[in-house]
């Protein structure tokens, strides 16, 4: 009789190796699951680009020809149309214009449309204007960092040295 045929031999207990293997595989699976969950929770969802959706503001008449010309020089796409026009108590007139893809531009002149226009002296053209969704527009001069914030009530000019000028808007 061979030892395999003899049922009288004592068998090695399988319970202990099976329990140890099960416990080890459970620990490995839990560790892998934890790491996978941490990896997924740390990953941010892809954010859409800011300009992925064009949101045009209600625009009126075409902006002045000199504003159209400046817009073309600064990369405006198509015709610029007026979104806001205000006159301050100091007789500065500000136009916020929008191109065909929704980009906004700031153009101002001391004395208004009929006064002499000298860019960067009596007149200022700025691109990359932001809109807060509530009627306030902000632009920053790239040359000195001065920020111009305008709405239907006032113009605020914040200089980089801390000076702030406020001009009330007056009816036309």
PDB file of C-alpha atoms in Angstrom:
ATOM      1  CA  UNK A   1       0.000   0.000   0.000  1.00  0.00           C
ATOM      2  CA  UNK A   2       1.260   3.428  -0.868  1.00  0.00           C
ATOM      3  CA  UNK A   3       0.984   6.292   1.534  1.00  0.00           C
ATOM      4  CA  UNK A   4      -1.495   8.021  -0.716  1.00  0.00           C
ATOM      5  CA  UNK A   5      -3.842   5.133  -0.657  1.00  0.00           C
ATOM      6  CA  UNK A   6      -3.735   4.836   3.082  1.00  0.00           C
ATOM      7  CA  UNK A   7      -6.569   6.820   4.574  1.00  0.00           C
ATOM      8  CA  UNK A   8      -5.365   6.115   8.002  1.00  0.00           C
ATOM      9  CA  UNK A   9      -2.541   8.646   7.738  1.00  0.00           C
ATOM     10  CA  UNK A  10      -3.131  11.915   9.502  1.00  0.00           C
ATOM     11  CA  UNK A  11      -3.739  14.854   7.115  1.00  0.00           C
ATOM     12  CA  UNK A  12      -2.114  18.230   7.437  1.00  0.00           C
ATOM     13  CA  UNK A  13      -4.745  20.760   8.533  1.00  0.00           C
ATOM     14  CA  UNK A  14      -5.545  23.184   5.676  1.00  0.00           C
ATOM     15  CA  UNK A  15      -7.572  25.570   7.757  1.00  0.00           C
ATOM     16  CA  UNK A  16      -4.616  27.582   9.105  1.00  0.00           C
ATOM     17  CA  UNK A  17      -2.927  28.245   5.705  1.00  0.00           C
ATOM     18  CA  UNK A  18      -6.294  29.149   4.136  1.00  0.00           C
ATOM     19  CA  UNK A  19      -7.097  31.632   6.933  1.00  0.00           C
ATOM     20  CA  UNK A  20      -3.625  33.188   6.712  1.00  0.00           C
ATOM     21  CA  UNK A  21      -3.860  33.492   2.913  1.00  0.00           C
ATOM     22  CA  UNK A  22      -7.359  34.983   3.134  1.00  0.00           C
ATOM     23  CA  UNK A  23      -6.251  37.521   5.735  1.00  0.00           C
ATOM     24  CA  UNK A  24      -3.191  38.465   3.682  1.00  0.00           C
ATOM     25  CA  UNK A  25      -5.228  38.919   0.481  1.00  0.00           C
ATOM     26  CA  UNK A  26      -7.824  40.972   2.387  1.00  0.00           C
ATOM     27  CA  UNK A  27      -5.123  43.298   3.734  1.00  0.00           C
ATOM     28  CA  UNK A  28      -3.594  43.700   0.268  1.00  0.00           C
ATOM     29  CA  UNK A  29      -7.022  44.394  -1.265  1.00  0.00           C
ATOM     30  CA  UNK A  30      -7.918  46.940   1.407  1.00  0.00           C
ATOM     31  CA  UNK A  31      -4.581  48.716   0.974  1.00  0.00           C
ATOM     32  CA  UNK A  32      -4.999  48.838  -2.805  1.00  0.00           C
ATOM     33  CA  UNK A  33      -8.577  50.091  -2.482  1.00  0.00           C
ATOM     34  CA  UNK A  34      -7.514  52.794  -0.050  1.00  0.00           C
ATOM     35  CA  UNK A  35      -4.721  53.988  -2.351  1.00  0.00           C
ATOM     36  CA  UNK A  36      -7.055  54.009  -5.349  1.00  0.00           C
ATOM     37  CA  UNK A  37      -9.678  56.012  -3.424  1.00  0.00           C
ATOM     38  CA  UNK A  38      -7.044  58.531  -2.281  1.00  0.00           C
ATOM     39  CA  UNK A  39      -5.779  58.895  -5.826  1.00  0.00           C
ATOM     40  CA  UNK A  40      -9.286  59.582  -7.153  1.00  0.00           C
ATOM     41  CA  UNK A  41     -10.249  62.026  -4.395  1.00  0.00           C
ATOM     42  CA  UNK A  42      -7.056  64.025  -4.945  1.00  0.00           C
ATOM     43  CA  UNK A  43      -7.757  64.372  -8.638  1.00  0.00           C
ATOM     44  CA  UNK A  44      -9.694  67.473  -9.611  1.00  0.00           C
ATOM     45  CA  UNK A  45     -12.263  67.400 -12.339  1.00  0.00           C
ATOM     46  CA  UNK A  46     -11.137  69.155 -15.497  1.00  0.00           C
ATOM     47  CA  UNK A  47     -12.242  72.785 -15.342  1.00  0.00           C
ATOM     48  CA  UNK A  48     -13.643  74.367 -18.480  1.00  0.00           C
ATOM     49  CA  UNK A  49     -11.650  77.243 -19.904  1.00  0.00           C
ATOM     50  CA  UNK A  50     -12.877  80.667 -18.876  1.00  0.00           C
ATOM     51  CA  UNK A  51     -13.691  81.628 -22.421  1.00  0.00           C
ATOM     52  CA  UNK A  52     -15.052  78.246 -23.498  1.00  0.00           C
ATOM     53  CA  UNK A  53     -18.573  79.664 -23.571  1.00  0.00           C
ATOM     54  CA  UNK A  54     -19.059  82.977 -25.283  1.00  0.00           C
ATOM     55  CA  UNK A  55     -21.346  85.171 -23.246  1.00  0.00           C
ATOM     56  CA  UNK A  56     -22.138  88.332 -25.159  1.00  0.00           C
ATOM     57  CA  UNK A  57     -23.495  91.313 -23.275  1.00  0.00           C
ATOM     58  CA  UNK A  58     -26.310  93.336 -24.789  1.00  0.00           C
ATOM     59  CA  UNK A  59     -24.565  95.711 -27.169  1.00  0.00           C
ATOM     60  CA  UNK A  60     -25.916  98.785 -28.892  1.00  0.00           C
ATOM     61  CA  UNK A  61     -24.516 101.031 -31.580  1.00  0.00           C
ATOM     62  CA  UNK A  62     -21.125 100.486 -33.185  1.00  0.00           C
ATOM     63  CA  UNK A  63     -18.345 102.160 -31.226  1.00  0.00           C
ATOM     64  CA  UNK A  64     -16.550 105.207 -32.619  1.00  0.00           C
ATOM     65  CA  UNK A  65     -14.356 104.726 -35.684  1.00  0.00           C
ATOM     66  CA  UNK A  66     -11.216 105.613 -33.693  1.00  0.00           C
ATOM     67  CA  UNK A  67     -12.191 102.899 -31.186  1.00  0.00           C
ATOM     68  CA  UNK A  68     -12.721 100.448 -34.050  1.00  0.00           C
ATOM     69  CA  UNK A  69      -9.229 101.294 -35.314  1.00  0.00           C
ATOM     70  CA  UNK A  70      -7.654 100.812 -31.873  1.00  0.00           C
ATOM     71  CA  UNK A  71      -9.582  97.558 -31.473  1.00  0.00           C
ATOM     72  CA  UNK A  72      -8.144  96.201 -34.707  1.00  0.00           C
ATOM     73  CA  UNK A  73      -4.634  97.139 -33.512  1.00  0.00           C
ATOM     74  CA  UNK A  74      -5.250  95.246 -30.276  1.00  0.00           C
ATOM     75  CA  UNK A  75      -6.739  92.118 -31.883  1.00  0.00           C
ATOM     76  CA  UNK A  76     -10.486  92.726 -31.670  1.00  0.00           C
ATOM     77  CA  UNK A  77     -12.489  90.179 -33.623  1.00  0.00           C
ATOM     78  CA  UNK A  78     -14.977  91.952 -35.885  1.00  0.00           C
ATOM     79  CA  UNK A  79     -16.902  95.105 -35.143  1.00  0.00           C
ATOM     80  CA  UNK A  80     -16.838  96.712 -31.704  1.00  0.00           C
ATOM     81  CA  UNK A  81     -20.274  97.547 -30.314  1.00  0.00           C
ATOM     82  CA  UNK A  82     -21.077  99.778 -27.370  1.00  0.00           C
ATOM     83  CA  UNK A  83     -21.947  98.059 -24.077  1.00  0.00           C
ATOM     84  CA  UNK A  84     -21.603 101.098 -21.807  1.00  0.00           C
ATOM     85  CA  UNK A  85     -21.003 104.810 -22.344  1.00  0.00           C
ATOM     86  CA  UNK A  86     -20.743 107.215 -19.418  1.00  0.00           C
ATOM     87  CA  UNK A  87     -19.572 110.784 -18.843  1.00  0.00           C
ATOM     88  CA  UNK A  88     -17.940 111.723 -15.544  1.00  0.00           C
ATOM     89  CA  UNK A  89     -18.221 114.994 -13.654  1.00  0.00           C
ATOM     90  CA  UNK A  90     -14.698 115.815 -14.935  1.00  0.00           C
ATOM     91  CA  UNK A  91     -15.984 115.502 -18.540  1.00  0.00           C
ATOM     92  CA  UNK A  92     -14.190 112.227 -19.299  1.00  0.00           C
ATOM     93  CA  UNK A  93     -16.248 109.937 -21.496  1.00  0.00           C
ATOM     94  CA  UNK A  94     -15.721 106.178 -21.214  1.00  0.00           C
ATOM     95  CA  UNK A  95     -16.864 103.602 -23.718  1.00  0.00           C
ATOM     96  CA  UNK A  96     -16.909  99.881 -22.994  1.00  0.00           C
ATOM     97  CA  UNK A  97     -17.064  98.054 -26.295  1.00  0.00           C
ATOM     98  CA  UNK A  98     -17.460  94.383 -27.143  1.00  0.00           C
ATOM     99  CA  UNK A  99     -16.227  92.530 -30.214  1.00  0.00           C
ATOM    100  CA  UNK A 100     -17.968  89.686 -32.038  1.00  0.00           C
ATOM    101  CA  UNK A 101     -16.535  86.980 -29.732  1.00  0.00           C
ATOM    102  CA  UNK A 102     -17.374  88.774 -26.479  1.00  0.00           C
ATOM    103  CA  UNK A 103     -14.000  90.355 -25.654  1.00  0.00           C
ATOM    104  CA  UNK A 104     -14.360  93.727 -23.944  1.00  0.00           C
ATOM    105  CA  UNK A 105     -12.366  96.928 -24.500  1.00  0.00           C
ATOM    106  CA  UNK A 106     -12.136 100.212 -22.563  1.00  0.00           C
ATOM    107  CA  UNK A 107     -11.728 103.516 -24.409  1.00  0.00           C
ATOM    108  CA  UNK A 108     -11.841 106.894 -22.674  1.00  0.00           C
ATOM    109  CA  UNK A 109     -11.152 110.479 -23.684  1.00  0.00           C
ATOM    110  CA  UNK A 110     -11.029 113.645 -21.614  1.00  0.00           C
ATOM    111  CA  UNK A 111     -13.681 115.942 -23.023  1.00  0.00           C
ATOM    112  CA  UNK A 112     -15.590 113.257 -24.931  1.00  0.00           C
ATOM    113  CA  UNK A 113     -15.852 112.322 -28.583  1.00  0.00           C
ATOM    114  CA  UNK A 114     -15.537 115.877 -29.908  1.00  0.00           C
ATOM    115  CA  UNK A 115     -12.443 116.812 -27.864  1.00  0.00           C
ATOM    116  CA  UNK A 116      -8.913 116.245 -29.197  1.00  0.00           C
ATOM    117  CA  UNK A 117      -7.814 112.595 -29.051  1.00  0.00           C
ATOM    118  CA  UNK A 118      -4.190 111.863 -28.204  1.00  0.00           C
ATOM    119  CA  UNK A 119      -3.756 108.243 -27.171  1.00  0.00           C
ATOM    120  CA  UNK A 120      -1.996 107.864 -23.811  1.00  0.00           C
ATOM    121  CA  UNK A 121      -2.378 111.601 -23.092  1.00  0.00           C
ATOM    122  CA  UNK A 122      -6.034 112.608 -23.368  1.00  0.00           C
ATOM    123  CA  UNK A 123      -7.273 109.184 -24.467  1.00  0.00           C
ATOM    124  CA  UNK A 124      -6.700 105.660 -23.197  1.00  0.00           C
ATOM    125  CA  UNK A 125      -7.504 102.346 -24.885  1.00  0.00           C
ATOM    126  CA  UNK A 126      -7.312  99.119 -22.862  1.00  0.00           C
ATOM    127  CA  UNK A 127      -7.998  95.520 -23.740  1.00  0.00           C
ATOM    128  CA  UNK A 128      -8.786  92.519 -21.501  1.00  0.00           C
ATOM    129  CA  UNK A 129     -11.628  94.246 -19.689  1.00  0.00           C
ATOM    130  CA  UNK A 130     -13.428  92.078 -17.133  1.00  0.00           C
ATOM    131  CA  UNK A 131     -17.117  92.261 -16.262  1.00  0.00           C
ATOM    132  CA  UNK A 132     -18.482  91.266 -12.859  1.00  0.00           C
ATOM    133  CA  UNK A 133     -21.913  90.318 -14.205  1.00  0.00           C
ATOM    134  CA  UNK A 134     -23.575  93.213 -12.375  1.00  0.00           C
ATOM    135  CA  UNK A 135     -22.619  96.127 -14.617  1.00  0.00           C
ATOM    136  CA  UNK A 136     -19.105  96.921 -13.387  1.00  0.00           C
ATOM    137  CA  UNK A 137     -16.151  96.741 -15.784  1.00  0.00           C
ATOM    138  CA  UNK A 138     -12.468  96.674 -14.808  1.00  0.00           C
ATOM    139  CA  UNK A 139      -9.357  97.187 -16.923  1.00  0.00           C
ATOM    140  CA  UNK A 140      -5.695  97.500 -16.009  1.00  0.00           C
ATOM    141  CA  UNK A 141      -3.166  99.634 -17.873  1.00  0.00           C
ATOM    142  CA  UNK A 142      -0.240  97.391 -18.828  1.00  0.00           C
ATOM    143  CA  UNK A 143       2.260 100.259 -18.674  1.00  0.00           C
ATOM    144  CA  UNK A 144       1.867 101.214 -15.012  1.00  0.00           C
ATOM    145  CA  UNK A 145      -0.694  98.821 -13.483  1.00  0.00           C
ATOM    146  CA  UNK A 146      -3.318 101.501 -12.867  1.00  0.00           C
ATOM    147  CA  UNK A 147      -6.763  99.918 -12.571  1.00  0.00           C
ATOM    148  CA  UNK A 148      -9.869 101.557 -14.041  1.00  0.00           C
ATOM    149  CA  UNK A 149     -13.235 100.397 -12.703  1.00  0.00           C
ATOM    150  CA  UNK A 150     -16.381 101.863 -14.221  1.00  0.00           C
ATOM    151  CA  UNK A 151     -20.119 101.344 -13.958  1.00  0.00           C
ATOM    152  CA  UNK A 152     -23.190 103.486 -14.524  1.00  0.00           C
ATOM    153  CA  UNK A 153     -22.557 105.387 -11.275  1.00  0.00           C
ATOM    154  CA  UNK A 154     -18.827 106.099 -11.065  1.00  0.00           C
ATOM    155  CA  UNK A 155     -15.309 105.707 -12.365  1.00  0.00           C
ATOM    156  CA  UNK A 156     -12.653 104.599  -9.880  1.00  0.00           C
ATOM    157  CA  UNK A 157      -8.992 104.929 -10.842  1.00  0.00           C
ATOM    158  CA  UNK A 158      -6.670 103.011  -8.505  1.00  0.00           C
ATOM    159  CA  UNK A 159      -3.002 103.874  -8.946  1.00  0.00           C
ATOM    160  CA  UNK A 160      -0.254 101.463  -7.945  1.00  0.00           C
ATOM    161  CA  UNK A 161       1.113 103.967  -5.401  1.00  0.00           C
ATOM    162  CA  UNK A 162      -2.152 103.648  -3.442  1.00  0.00           C
ATOM    163  CA  UNK A 163      -3.878 106.826  -4.658  1.00  0.00           C
ATOM    164  CA  UNK A 164      -7.530 106.352  -5.600  1.00  0.00           C
ATOM    165  CA  UNK A 165      -9.528 108.814  -7.699  1.00  0.00           C
ATOM    166  CA  UNK A 166     -13.312 108.630  -7.844  1.00  0.00           C
ATOM    167  CA  UNK A 167     -15.394 110.448 -10.419  1.00  0.00           C
ATOM    168  CA  UNK A 168     -19.176 110.376 -10.348  1.00  0.00           C
ATOM    169  CA  UNK A 169     -21.047 109.682 -13.553  1.00  0.00           C
ATOM    170  CA  UNK A 170     -23.322 112.505 -14.718  1.00  0.00           C
ATOM    171  CA  UNK A 171     -26.258 112.356 -17.138  1.00  0.00           C
ATOM    172  CA  UNK A 172     -25.410 113.097 -20.752  1.00  0.00           C
TER     173      UNK A 172
END
